[in-house]
Coordinates of C-alpha atoms in Angstrom, one line a residue:
X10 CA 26.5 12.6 11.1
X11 CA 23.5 14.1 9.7
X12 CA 23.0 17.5 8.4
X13 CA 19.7 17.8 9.3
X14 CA 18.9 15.5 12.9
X15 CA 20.1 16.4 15.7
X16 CA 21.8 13.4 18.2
X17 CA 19.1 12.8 20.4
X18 CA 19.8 13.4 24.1
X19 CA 17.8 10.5 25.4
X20 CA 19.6 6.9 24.6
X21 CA 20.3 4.5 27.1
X22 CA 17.6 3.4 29.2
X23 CA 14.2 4.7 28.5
X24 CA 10.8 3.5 29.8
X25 CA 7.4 5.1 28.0
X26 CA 5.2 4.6 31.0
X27 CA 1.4 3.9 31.3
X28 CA 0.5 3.8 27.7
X29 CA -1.4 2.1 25.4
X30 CA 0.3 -0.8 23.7
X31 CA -1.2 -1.6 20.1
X32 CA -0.3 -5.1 18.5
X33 CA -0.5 -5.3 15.0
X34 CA -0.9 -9.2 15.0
X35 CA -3.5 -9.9 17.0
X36 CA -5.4 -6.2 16.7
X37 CA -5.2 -5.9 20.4
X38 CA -4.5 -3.1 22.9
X39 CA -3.6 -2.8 25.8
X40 CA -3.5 0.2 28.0
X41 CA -2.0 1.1 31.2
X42 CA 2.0 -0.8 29.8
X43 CA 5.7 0.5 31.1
X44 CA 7.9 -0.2 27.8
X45 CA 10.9 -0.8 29.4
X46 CA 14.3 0.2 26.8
X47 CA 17.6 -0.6 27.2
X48 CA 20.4 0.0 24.2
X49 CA 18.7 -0.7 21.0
X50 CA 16.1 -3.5 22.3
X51 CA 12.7 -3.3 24.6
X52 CA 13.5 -5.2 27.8
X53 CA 10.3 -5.3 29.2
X54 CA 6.2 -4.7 28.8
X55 CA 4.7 -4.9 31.8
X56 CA 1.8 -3.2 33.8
X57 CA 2.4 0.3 34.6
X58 CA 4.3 0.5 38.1
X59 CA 7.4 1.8 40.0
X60 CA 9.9 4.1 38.4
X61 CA 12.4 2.4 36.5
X62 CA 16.2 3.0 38.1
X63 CA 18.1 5.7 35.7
X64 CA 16.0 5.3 33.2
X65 CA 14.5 8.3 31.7
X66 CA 10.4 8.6 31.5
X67 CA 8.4 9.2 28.8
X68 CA 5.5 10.0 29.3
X69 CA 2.9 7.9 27.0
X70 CA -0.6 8.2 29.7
X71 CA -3.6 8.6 27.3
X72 CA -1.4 7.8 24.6
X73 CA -1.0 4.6 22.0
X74 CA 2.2 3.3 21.0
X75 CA 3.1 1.1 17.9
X76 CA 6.2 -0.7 16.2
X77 CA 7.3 1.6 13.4
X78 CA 6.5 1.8 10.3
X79 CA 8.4 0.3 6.6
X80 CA 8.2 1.6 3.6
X81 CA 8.3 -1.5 1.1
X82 CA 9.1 0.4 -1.7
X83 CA 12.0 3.4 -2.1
X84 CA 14.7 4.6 -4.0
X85 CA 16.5 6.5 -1.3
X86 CA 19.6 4.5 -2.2
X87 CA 19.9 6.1 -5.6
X88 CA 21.9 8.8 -4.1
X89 CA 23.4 7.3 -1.1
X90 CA 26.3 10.3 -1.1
X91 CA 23.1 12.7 -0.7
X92 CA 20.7 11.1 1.8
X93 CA 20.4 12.7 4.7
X94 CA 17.7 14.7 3.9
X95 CA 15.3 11.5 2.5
X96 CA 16.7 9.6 6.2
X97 CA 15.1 13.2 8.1
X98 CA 12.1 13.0 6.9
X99 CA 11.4 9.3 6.9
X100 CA 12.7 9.4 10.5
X101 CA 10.2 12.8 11.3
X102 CA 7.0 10.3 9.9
X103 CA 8.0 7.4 12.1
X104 CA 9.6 5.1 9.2
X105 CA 12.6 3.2 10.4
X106 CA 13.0 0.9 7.6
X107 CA 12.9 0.5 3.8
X108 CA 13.6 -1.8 1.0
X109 CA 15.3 -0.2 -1.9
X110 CA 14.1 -1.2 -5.1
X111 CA 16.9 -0.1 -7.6
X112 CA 20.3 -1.3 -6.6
X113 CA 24.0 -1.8 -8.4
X114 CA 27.2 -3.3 -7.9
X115 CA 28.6 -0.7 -5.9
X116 CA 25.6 -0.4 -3.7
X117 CA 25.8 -4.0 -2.7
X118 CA 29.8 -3.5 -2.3
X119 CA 29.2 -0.6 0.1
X120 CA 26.9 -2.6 2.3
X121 CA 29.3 -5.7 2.5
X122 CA 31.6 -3.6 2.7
X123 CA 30.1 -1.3 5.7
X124 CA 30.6 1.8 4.0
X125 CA 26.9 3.1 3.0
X126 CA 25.8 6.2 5.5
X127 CA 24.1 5.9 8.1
X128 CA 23.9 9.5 9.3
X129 CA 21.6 10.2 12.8
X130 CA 18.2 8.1 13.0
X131 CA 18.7 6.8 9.4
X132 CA 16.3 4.0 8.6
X133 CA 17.3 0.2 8.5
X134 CA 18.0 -0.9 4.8
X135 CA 15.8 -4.1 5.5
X136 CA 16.7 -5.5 1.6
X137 CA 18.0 -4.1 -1.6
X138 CA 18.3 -5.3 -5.4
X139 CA 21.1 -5.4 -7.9
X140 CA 20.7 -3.5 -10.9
X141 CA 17.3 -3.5 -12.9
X142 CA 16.6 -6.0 -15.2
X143 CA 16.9 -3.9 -18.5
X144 CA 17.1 -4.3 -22.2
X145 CA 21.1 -3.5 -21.7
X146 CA 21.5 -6.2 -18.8
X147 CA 18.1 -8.7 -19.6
X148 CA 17.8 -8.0 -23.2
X149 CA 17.7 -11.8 -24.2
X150 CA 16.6 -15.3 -22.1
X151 CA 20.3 -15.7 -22.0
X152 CA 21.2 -12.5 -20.6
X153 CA 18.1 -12.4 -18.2
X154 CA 19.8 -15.6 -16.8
X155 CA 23.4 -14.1 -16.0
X156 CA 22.4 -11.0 -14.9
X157 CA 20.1 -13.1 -12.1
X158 CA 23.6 -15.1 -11.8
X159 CA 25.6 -11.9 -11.1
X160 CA 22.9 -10.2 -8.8
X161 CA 22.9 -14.0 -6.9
X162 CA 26.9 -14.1 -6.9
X163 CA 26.8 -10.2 -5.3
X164 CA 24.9 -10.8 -2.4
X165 CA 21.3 -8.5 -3.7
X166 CA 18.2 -10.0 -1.3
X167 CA 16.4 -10.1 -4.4
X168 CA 16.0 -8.9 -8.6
X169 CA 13.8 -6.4 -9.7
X170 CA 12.4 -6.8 -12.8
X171 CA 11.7 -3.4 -14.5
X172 CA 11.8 -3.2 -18.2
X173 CA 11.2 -6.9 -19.6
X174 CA 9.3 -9.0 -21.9
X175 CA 7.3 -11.9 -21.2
X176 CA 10.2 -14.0 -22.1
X177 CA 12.7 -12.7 -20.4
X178 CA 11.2 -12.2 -17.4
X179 CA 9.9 -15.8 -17.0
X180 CA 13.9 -16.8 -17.8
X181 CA 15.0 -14.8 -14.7
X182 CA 12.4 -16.1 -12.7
X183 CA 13.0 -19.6 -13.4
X184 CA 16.9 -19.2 -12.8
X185 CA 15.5 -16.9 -9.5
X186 CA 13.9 -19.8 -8.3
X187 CA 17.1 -22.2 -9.4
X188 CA 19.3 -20.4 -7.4
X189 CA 16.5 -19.4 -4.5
X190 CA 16.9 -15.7 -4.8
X191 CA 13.3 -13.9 -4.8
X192 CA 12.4 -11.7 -8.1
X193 CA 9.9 -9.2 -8.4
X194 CA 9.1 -6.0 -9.7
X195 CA 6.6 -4.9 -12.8
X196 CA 5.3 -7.1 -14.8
X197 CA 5.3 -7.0 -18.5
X198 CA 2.9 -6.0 -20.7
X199 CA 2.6 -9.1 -23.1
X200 CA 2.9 -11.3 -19.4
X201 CA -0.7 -12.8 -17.7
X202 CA 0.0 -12.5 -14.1
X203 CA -1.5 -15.7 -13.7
X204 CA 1.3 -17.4 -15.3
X205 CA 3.7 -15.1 -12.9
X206 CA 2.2 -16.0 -9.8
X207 CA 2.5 -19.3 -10.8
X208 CA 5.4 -19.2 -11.5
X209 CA 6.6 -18.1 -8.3
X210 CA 7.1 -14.1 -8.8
X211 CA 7.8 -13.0 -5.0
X212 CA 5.9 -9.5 -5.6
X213 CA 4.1 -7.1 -7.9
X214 CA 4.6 -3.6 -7.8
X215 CA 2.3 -0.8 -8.7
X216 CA -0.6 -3.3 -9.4
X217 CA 0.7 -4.1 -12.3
X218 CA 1.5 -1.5 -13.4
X219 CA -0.3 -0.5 -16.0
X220 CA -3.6 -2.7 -17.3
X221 CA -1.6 -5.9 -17.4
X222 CA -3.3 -6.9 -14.1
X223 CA -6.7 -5.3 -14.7
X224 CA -6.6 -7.4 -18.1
X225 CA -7.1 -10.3 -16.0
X226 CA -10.1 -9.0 -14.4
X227 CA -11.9 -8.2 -17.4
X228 CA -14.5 -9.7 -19.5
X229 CA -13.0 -8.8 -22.7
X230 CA -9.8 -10.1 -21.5
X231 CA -8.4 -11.0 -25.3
X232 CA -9.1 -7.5 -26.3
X233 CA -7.6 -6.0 -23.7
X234 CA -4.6 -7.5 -24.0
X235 CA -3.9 -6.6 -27.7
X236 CA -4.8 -3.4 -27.0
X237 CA -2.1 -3.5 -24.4
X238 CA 1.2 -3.0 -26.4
X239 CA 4.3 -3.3 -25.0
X240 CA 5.5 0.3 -24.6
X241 CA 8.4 1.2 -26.7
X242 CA 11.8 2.4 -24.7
X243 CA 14.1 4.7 -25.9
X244 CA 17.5 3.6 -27.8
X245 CA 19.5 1.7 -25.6
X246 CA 22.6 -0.2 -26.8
X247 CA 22.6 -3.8 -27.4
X248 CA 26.1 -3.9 -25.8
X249 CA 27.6 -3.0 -23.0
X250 CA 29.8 -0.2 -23.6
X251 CA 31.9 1.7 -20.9
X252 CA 29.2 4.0 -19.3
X253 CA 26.1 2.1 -20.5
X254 CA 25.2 1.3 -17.0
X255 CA 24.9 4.7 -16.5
X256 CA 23.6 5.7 -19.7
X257 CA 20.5 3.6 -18.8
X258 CA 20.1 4.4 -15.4
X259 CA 20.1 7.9 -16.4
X260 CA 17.0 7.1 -19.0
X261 CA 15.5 5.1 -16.5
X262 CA 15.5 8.3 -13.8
X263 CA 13.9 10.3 -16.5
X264 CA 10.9 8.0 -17.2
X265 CA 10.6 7.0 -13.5
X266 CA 9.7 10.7 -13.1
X267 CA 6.3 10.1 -14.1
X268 CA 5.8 7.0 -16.6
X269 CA 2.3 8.5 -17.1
X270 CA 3.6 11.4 -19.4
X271 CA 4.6 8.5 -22.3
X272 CA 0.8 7.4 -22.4
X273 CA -0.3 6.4 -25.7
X274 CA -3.9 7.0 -27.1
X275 CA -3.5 3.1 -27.4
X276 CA -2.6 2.5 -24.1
X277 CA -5.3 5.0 -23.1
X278 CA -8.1 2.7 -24.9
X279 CA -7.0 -0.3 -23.1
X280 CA -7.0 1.5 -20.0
X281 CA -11.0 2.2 -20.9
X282 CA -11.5 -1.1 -22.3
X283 CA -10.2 -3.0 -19.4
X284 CA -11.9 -0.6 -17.0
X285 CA -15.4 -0.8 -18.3
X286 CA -15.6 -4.5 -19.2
X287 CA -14.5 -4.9 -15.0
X288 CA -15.9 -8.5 -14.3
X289 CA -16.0 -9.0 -10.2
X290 CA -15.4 -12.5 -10.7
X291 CA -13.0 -12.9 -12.4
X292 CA -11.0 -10.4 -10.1
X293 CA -11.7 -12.3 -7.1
X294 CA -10.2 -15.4 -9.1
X295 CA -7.0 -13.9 -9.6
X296 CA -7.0 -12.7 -5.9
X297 CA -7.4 -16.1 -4.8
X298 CA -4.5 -17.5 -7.5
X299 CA -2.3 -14.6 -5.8
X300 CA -3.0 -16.0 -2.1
X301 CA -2.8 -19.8 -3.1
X302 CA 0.6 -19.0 -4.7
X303 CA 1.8 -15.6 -1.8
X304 CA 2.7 -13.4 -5.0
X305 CA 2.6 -9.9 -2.9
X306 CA 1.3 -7.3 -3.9
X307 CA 2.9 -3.6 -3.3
X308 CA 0.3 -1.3 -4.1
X309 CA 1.9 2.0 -4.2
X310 CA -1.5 4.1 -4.5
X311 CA 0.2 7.3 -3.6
X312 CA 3.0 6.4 -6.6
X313 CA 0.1 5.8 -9.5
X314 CA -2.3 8.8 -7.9
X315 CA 0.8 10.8 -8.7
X316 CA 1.3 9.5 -12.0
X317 CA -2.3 9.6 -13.5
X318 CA -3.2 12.9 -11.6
X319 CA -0.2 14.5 -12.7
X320 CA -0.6 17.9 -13.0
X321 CA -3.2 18.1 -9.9
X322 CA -2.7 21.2 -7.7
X323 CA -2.5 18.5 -4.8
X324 CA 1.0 17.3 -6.1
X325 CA 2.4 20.7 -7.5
X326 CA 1.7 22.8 -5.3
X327 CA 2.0 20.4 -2.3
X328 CA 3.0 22.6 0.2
X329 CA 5.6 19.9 1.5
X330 CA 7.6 20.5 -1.8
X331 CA 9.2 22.9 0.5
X332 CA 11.5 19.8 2.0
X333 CA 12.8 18.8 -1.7
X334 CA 16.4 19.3 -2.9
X335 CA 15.5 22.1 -5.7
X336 CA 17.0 20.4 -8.8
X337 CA 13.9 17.6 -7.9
X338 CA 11.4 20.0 -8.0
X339 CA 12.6 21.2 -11.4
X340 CA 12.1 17.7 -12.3
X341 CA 8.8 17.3 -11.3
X342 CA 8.0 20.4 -12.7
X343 CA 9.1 19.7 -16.1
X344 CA 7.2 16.4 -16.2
X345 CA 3.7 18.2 -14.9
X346 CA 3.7 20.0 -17.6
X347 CA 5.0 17.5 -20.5
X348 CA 1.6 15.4 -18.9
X349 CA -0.7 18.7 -19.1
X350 CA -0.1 18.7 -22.8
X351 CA -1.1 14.9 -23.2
X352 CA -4.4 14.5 -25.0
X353 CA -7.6 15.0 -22.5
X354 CA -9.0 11.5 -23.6
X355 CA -5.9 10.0 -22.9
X356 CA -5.3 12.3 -19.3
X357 CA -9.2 11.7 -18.5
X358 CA -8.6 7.5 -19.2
X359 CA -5.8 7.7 -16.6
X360 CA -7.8 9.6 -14.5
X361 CA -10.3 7.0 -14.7
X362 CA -8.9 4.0 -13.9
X363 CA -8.2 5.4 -10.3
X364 CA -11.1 3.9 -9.4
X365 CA -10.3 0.4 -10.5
X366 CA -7.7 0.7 -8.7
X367 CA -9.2 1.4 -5.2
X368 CA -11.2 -1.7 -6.5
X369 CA -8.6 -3.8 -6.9
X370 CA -7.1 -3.3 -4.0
X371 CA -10.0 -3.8 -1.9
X372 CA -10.9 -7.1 -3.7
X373 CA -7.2 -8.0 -3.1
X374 CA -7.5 -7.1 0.5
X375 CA -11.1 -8.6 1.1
X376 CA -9.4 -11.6 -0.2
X377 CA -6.5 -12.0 1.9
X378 CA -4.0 -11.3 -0.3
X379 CA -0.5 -10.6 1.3
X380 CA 0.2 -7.1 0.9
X381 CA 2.8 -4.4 2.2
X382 CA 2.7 -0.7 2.3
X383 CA 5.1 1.0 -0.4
X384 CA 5.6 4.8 -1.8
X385 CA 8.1 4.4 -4.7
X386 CA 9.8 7.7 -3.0
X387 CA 12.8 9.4 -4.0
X388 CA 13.0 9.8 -7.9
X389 CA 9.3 10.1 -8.1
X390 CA 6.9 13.1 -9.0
X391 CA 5.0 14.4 -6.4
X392 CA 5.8 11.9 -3.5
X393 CA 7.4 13.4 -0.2
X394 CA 9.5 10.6 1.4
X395 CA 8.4 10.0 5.2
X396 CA 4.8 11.7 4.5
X397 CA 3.9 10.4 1.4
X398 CA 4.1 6.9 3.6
X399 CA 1.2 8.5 5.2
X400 CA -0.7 9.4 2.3
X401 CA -0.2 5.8 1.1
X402 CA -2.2 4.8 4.2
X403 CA -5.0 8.0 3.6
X404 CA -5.0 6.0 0.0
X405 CA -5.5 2.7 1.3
X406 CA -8.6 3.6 3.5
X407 CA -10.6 5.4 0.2
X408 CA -10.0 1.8 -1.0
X409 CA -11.8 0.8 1.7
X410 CA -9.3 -1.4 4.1
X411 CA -9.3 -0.9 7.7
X412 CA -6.8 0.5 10.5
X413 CA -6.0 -2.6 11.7
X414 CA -5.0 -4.1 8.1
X415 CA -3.7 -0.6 7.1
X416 CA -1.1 -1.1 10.1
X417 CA -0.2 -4.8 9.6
X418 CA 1.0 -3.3 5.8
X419 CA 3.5 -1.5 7.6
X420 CA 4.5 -2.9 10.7
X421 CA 4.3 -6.8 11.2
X422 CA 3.7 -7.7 7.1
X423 CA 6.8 -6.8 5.8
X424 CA 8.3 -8.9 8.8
X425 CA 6.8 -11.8 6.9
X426 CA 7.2 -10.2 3.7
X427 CA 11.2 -10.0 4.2
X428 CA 11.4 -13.9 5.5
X429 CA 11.6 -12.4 9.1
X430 CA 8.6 -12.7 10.9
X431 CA 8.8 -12.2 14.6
X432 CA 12.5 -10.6 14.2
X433 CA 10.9 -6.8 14.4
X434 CA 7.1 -5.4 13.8
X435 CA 5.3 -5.8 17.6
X436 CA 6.0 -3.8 20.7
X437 CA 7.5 -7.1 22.9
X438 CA 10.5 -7.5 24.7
X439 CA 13.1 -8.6 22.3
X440 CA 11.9 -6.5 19.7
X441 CA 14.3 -3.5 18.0
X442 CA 13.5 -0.3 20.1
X443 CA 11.8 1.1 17.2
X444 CA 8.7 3.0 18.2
X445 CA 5.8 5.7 17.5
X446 CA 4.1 7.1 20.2
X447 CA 0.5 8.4 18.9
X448 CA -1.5 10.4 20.0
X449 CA -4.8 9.1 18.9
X450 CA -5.8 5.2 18.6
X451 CA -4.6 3.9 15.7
X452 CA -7.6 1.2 15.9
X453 CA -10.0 3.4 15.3
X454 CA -9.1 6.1 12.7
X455 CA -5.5 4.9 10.6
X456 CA -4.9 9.3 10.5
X457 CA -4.0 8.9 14.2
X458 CA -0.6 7.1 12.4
X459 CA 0.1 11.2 11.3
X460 CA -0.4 11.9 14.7
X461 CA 2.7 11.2 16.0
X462 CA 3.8 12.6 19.7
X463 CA 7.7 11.2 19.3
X464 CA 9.4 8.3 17.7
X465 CA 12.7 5.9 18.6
X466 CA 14.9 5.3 16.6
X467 CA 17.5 1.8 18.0
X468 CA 16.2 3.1 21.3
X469 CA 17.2 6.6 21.2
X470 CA 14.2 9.1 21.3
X471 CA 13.0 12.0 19.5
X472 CA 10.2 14.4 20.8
X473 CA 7.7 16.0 19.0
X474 CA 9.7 19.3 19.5
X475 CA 12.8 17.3 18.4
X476 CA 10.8 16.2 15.0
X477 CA 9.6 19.5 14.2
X478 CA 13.2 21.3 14.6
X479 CA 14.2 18.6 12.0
X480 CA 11.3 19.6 9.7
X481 CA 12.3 23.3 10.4
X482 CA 16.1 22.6 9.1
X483 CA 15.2 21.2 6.2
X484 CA 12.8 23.4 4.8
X485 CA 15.7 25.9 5.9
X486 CA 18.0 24.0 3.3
X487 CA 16.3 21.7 1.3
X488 CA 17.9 18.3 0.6
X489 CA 15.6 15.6 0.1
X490 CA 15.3 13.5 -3.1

């Protein structure tokens, strides 16, 4: 059960009639569809006609209705006992699926075992990885190589690389490949991303993060890159001792918070460097290297808008903090101030490189490289899971992508993305009952995604007035992470 969502009373058979059917794939619509619901699956599409037997009617006339929406990159899993509030609000935005992108061994025992929650409307867990790869697990080659061995042996649907070296991570990603288990994650600093695409990483988060992918765009590439240090990580032990899982983890949490706030003035200067020395063809080389070899890309603009505007009024006083548990906010709060106090050359050279950002992922997009729609939610300053979806797509347009593409990112790419294209991402019968009922054209503006007149979840629905009753209880008691 959930604390928060309420059982919805329509399940069964339900048919939205005479609306607007948007697909993704193709950028079509078509208006003037019954949508045709029976258990968890859509039976039928067809033109708008006779009532359907027992079935109860939505009405979706001067409406549009899409498949909904993924978020490719969350952390709602790091508290799986405490969920239910993340699960509300993804499920009040339309988001019926996620990949988690910090796992452990006792996350992927819980799911073979059947055991993680699944309180009312939760979201699909579409993949998950093992632990982090991590000084304590991936310190060495050799240890990079078991620890893809162990993640492999458990069942995780792929390794994240977060805190390596060029060295180790190209050892996990050769043994990745070995064993055909996808890796991908951040790259690191002393890493070209040419050599990682090449080398068959499966995704890159965060555009990077850091410079390490703008390096590659620039015309003073060699300088960049020494200017590009690898940043230093606090003390962890170099064996594993009981608890050092945790330990790390727990260190981990409290950079994830906002990475930003451990800027260096060097760091800083190769942000500069590598922004103005921005050379447009050598970007659009490395776009095409990245579609010749599918190396992803999961921008995350909402995550690194968060992280380099840090103490903007538009995150800390975000009027949607009213949703989060309270000991989160006091996170956030703590790590807005530790990033006021950073140097204003080094805050204003974060600042800056916003815009090479939007510009990356534009010439990325212009290019055809495959891309999904990610938030880094839960754990994160500043980012509201389920709306902060939403402001990844806002983020997306000022890059300059359109509706259509900004709705393939969430809705038929990470089909293909996850290995599971035409399994789930189009409104066709067959499909998962997983809908969002708009109530502008999502063609034409991508805010009419916000606009959302009710959404089901495995074919049971939830109205408007059911979504904002969910909202209303957990502002009442906060509880999302």
């Amino acid at each position: 059960m959930s604390r928060y969502v309420e059982p919805s009373s329509v399940s069964g058979r339900v048919v939205v009639k005479g609306v607007t059917v948007v697909d993704p794939l193709d950028g079509t619509r078509t208006p003037g569809q019954d949508i045709v619901v029976e258990g968890d699956r859509i039976t039928s599409v067809t033109a708008t006609g006779a009532p359907v037997a027992g079935a109860h009617v939505v009405e979706g006339r001067g409406r549009f209705v899409v498949p909904a929406f993924l978020d490719m990159h969350m952390h709602a899993l790091n508290t799986p006992e405490d969920v239910d509030g993340t699960y509300a609000l993804m499920l009040a935005n339309g988001v019926v699926g996620f990949r988690q992108m910090s796992g452990s061994r006792a996350l992927l025992r819980s799911r073979r075992e059947g055991t993680l929650p699944r309180p009312i409307g939760a979201p699909a867990l579409k993949a998950t990885a093992g632990d982090l790869l991590t000084p304590l697990n991936a310190g060495t080659a050799a240890g990079a190589v078991q620890a893809v061995r162990e993640q492999h042996r458990d069942g995780a649907d792929f390794v994240k690389a977060g805190m390596t070296t060029r060295e180790t991570f190209l050892a996990a990603l050769q043994e990745a490949n070995r064993l055909g288990i996808r890796l991908g994650g951040h790259l690191p600093a002393d890493l070209d991303p040419r050599e990682a695409a090449r080398g068959g990483v499966w995704s890159i988060e965060h555009l990077g993060p850091g410079v390490t992918v703008f390096a590659a765009a620039s015309s003073r590439e060699a300088e960049v890159r020494s200017k590009n240090a690898t940043r230093k990580l606090p003390p962890i032990p170099k064996v594993k001792l009981p608890g050092a899982d945790k330990l790390v983890m727990k260190l981990v949490k409290g950079m994830a918070v906002n990475p930003a706030t451990g800027t260096s003035e060097l760091e800083a200067h190769a942000y500069n460097l590598a922004d103005n020395s921005y050379d447009q063809q050598k970007a659009e080389e490395l776009a095409a290297l990245f579609v010749e070899h599918t190396t992803w890309q999961c921008p995350t603009l909402i995550r690194v808008h968060t992280q380099q505007f840090g103490d903007s009024p538009e995150h800390t006083q975000d009027p949607r903090r009213r949703y989060m548990a309270p000991g989160e906010l006091r996170a956030w709060d703590k790590s807005a101030k530790k990033f006021a106090k950073l140097p204003d050359d080094t805050r204003k050279a974060l600042r800056g490189h916003w815009a090479a950002q939007l510009r990356m992922t534009k010439t990325f997009a212009d290019a055809g490289v495959p891309m999904v729609a990610g938030t880094d939610a839960c754990g994160a300053a500043g980012i509201i899971p389920g709306f902060s979806l939403h402001d990844e797509f806002d983020h997306l347009a000022e890059a300059g992508l359109d509706p259509l593409t900004i709705l393939r990112m969430t809705t038929t790419e990470p089909a293909r993305f996850l290995g599971e294209e035409g399994a789930f991402g189009r409104v066709t019968p067959g499909m998962p009952a997983d809908l969002v009922l708009l109530d502008e054209d999502p063609l034409e503006d991508h805010t009419a995604l916000r606009k959302i007149t009710g959404v089901m979840r495995d074919g049971s629905w939830w109205s408007r007035a059911d979504l904002d009753a969910t909202l209303d209880r957990i502002a009442a008691k906060p509880g999302a992470h």
